[in-house]
Amino acid sequence: QAHLVQSGGGSVEFGGSMRLSCAVSGLAWSSNCVSWFRQAPGKEREGVAATATGSTFTLIADSLKDRFAISRDDSKNTVYLQMTGLKPEDTAMYYCAATIGNWVSCELNPRRFGYWGQGTQVTVSS
């Protein structure tokens, strides 16, 4: 049974930076897609970034490419979301998610993911 544990999050001022972590257990590390999603109140869940653990493949939502980055530490089975230049519109609950598969199936569609972290709130004040 897969288990995703998130850490990080909290409140930050406009223009600040923050890093979220997602520690994954219970899955074969080298054959998964791990992604970050976010959901603001009243809005649909939005794909942020993805990485295929068995490759160098990464994917960032077009609107966030200049401010967000995804990385991982394979020795810790952990994926990170580094966020810079944060804006109030980045305020949301952030979730990491995992699905079994390689880079071909690694996309920002929440319906493709069966394993989810507990979520962490990110609040950006103006």
Coordinates of C-alpha atoms in Angstrom, one line a residue, residues 15-66:
G15 CA 7.4 37.3 -3.6
G16 CA 8.6 34.8 -1.1
S17 CA 9.7 31.2 -1.6
M18 CA 8.7 27.9 -0.2
R19 CA 9.6 24.2 -0.7
L20 CA 7.1 21.3 -0.3
S21 CA 8.2 17.7 0.2
C22 CA 6.5 14.5 -0.6
A23 CA 8.0 11.3 0.8
V24 CA 6.8 8.2 -1.0
S25 CA 6.7 4.7 0.4
G26 CA 5.1 1.4 -0.6
L27 CA 5.9 1.8 -4.3
A28 CA 8.8 0.6 -6.4
W29 CA 10.5 4.0 -6.6
S30 CA 12.0 3.7 -10.1
S31 CA 8.7 3.2 -11.9
N32 CA 6.3 5.9 -10.9
C33 CA 5.0 9.3 -11.8
V34 CA 4.8 11.7 -8.9
S35 CA 3.0 14.9 -9.4
W36 CA 1.9 18.0 -7.5
F37 CA -1.5 19.4 -7.8
R38 CA -3.2 22.3 -6.1
Q39 CA -6.8 23.3 -5.4
A40 CA -8.0 26.7 -4.4
P41 CA -11.5 27.2 -2.8
G42 CA -14.2 27.0 -5.4
K43 CA -11.8 25.9 -8.1
E44 CA -10.9 22.6 -9.8
R45 CA -7.8 20.7 -8.9
E46 CA -5.0 22.1 -11.0
G47 CA -1.8 20.2 -12.2
V48 CA 1.4 21.9 -11.1
A49 CA 4.4 19.6 -11.8
A50 CA 5.3 16.0 -12.4
T51 CA 8.4 13.8 -12.5
A52 CA 8.9 10.3 -13.6
T53 CA 11.1 8.6 -11.1
G54 CA 12.8 6.2 -13.5
S55 CA 14.0 9.0 -15.8
T56 CA 15.0 12.6 -16.0
F57 CA 11.5 13.5 -17.2
T58 CA 9.9 16.5 -15.6
L59 CA 6.9 18.5 -16.4
I60 CA 5.8 21.9 -15.2
A61 CA 2.5 23.7 -16.0
D62 CA 3.1 26.3 -18.6
S63 CA 1.9 29.1 -16.5
L64 CA 4.3 28.2 -13.6
K65 CA 7.5 27.4 -15.5
D66 CA 9.2 30.6 -14.6

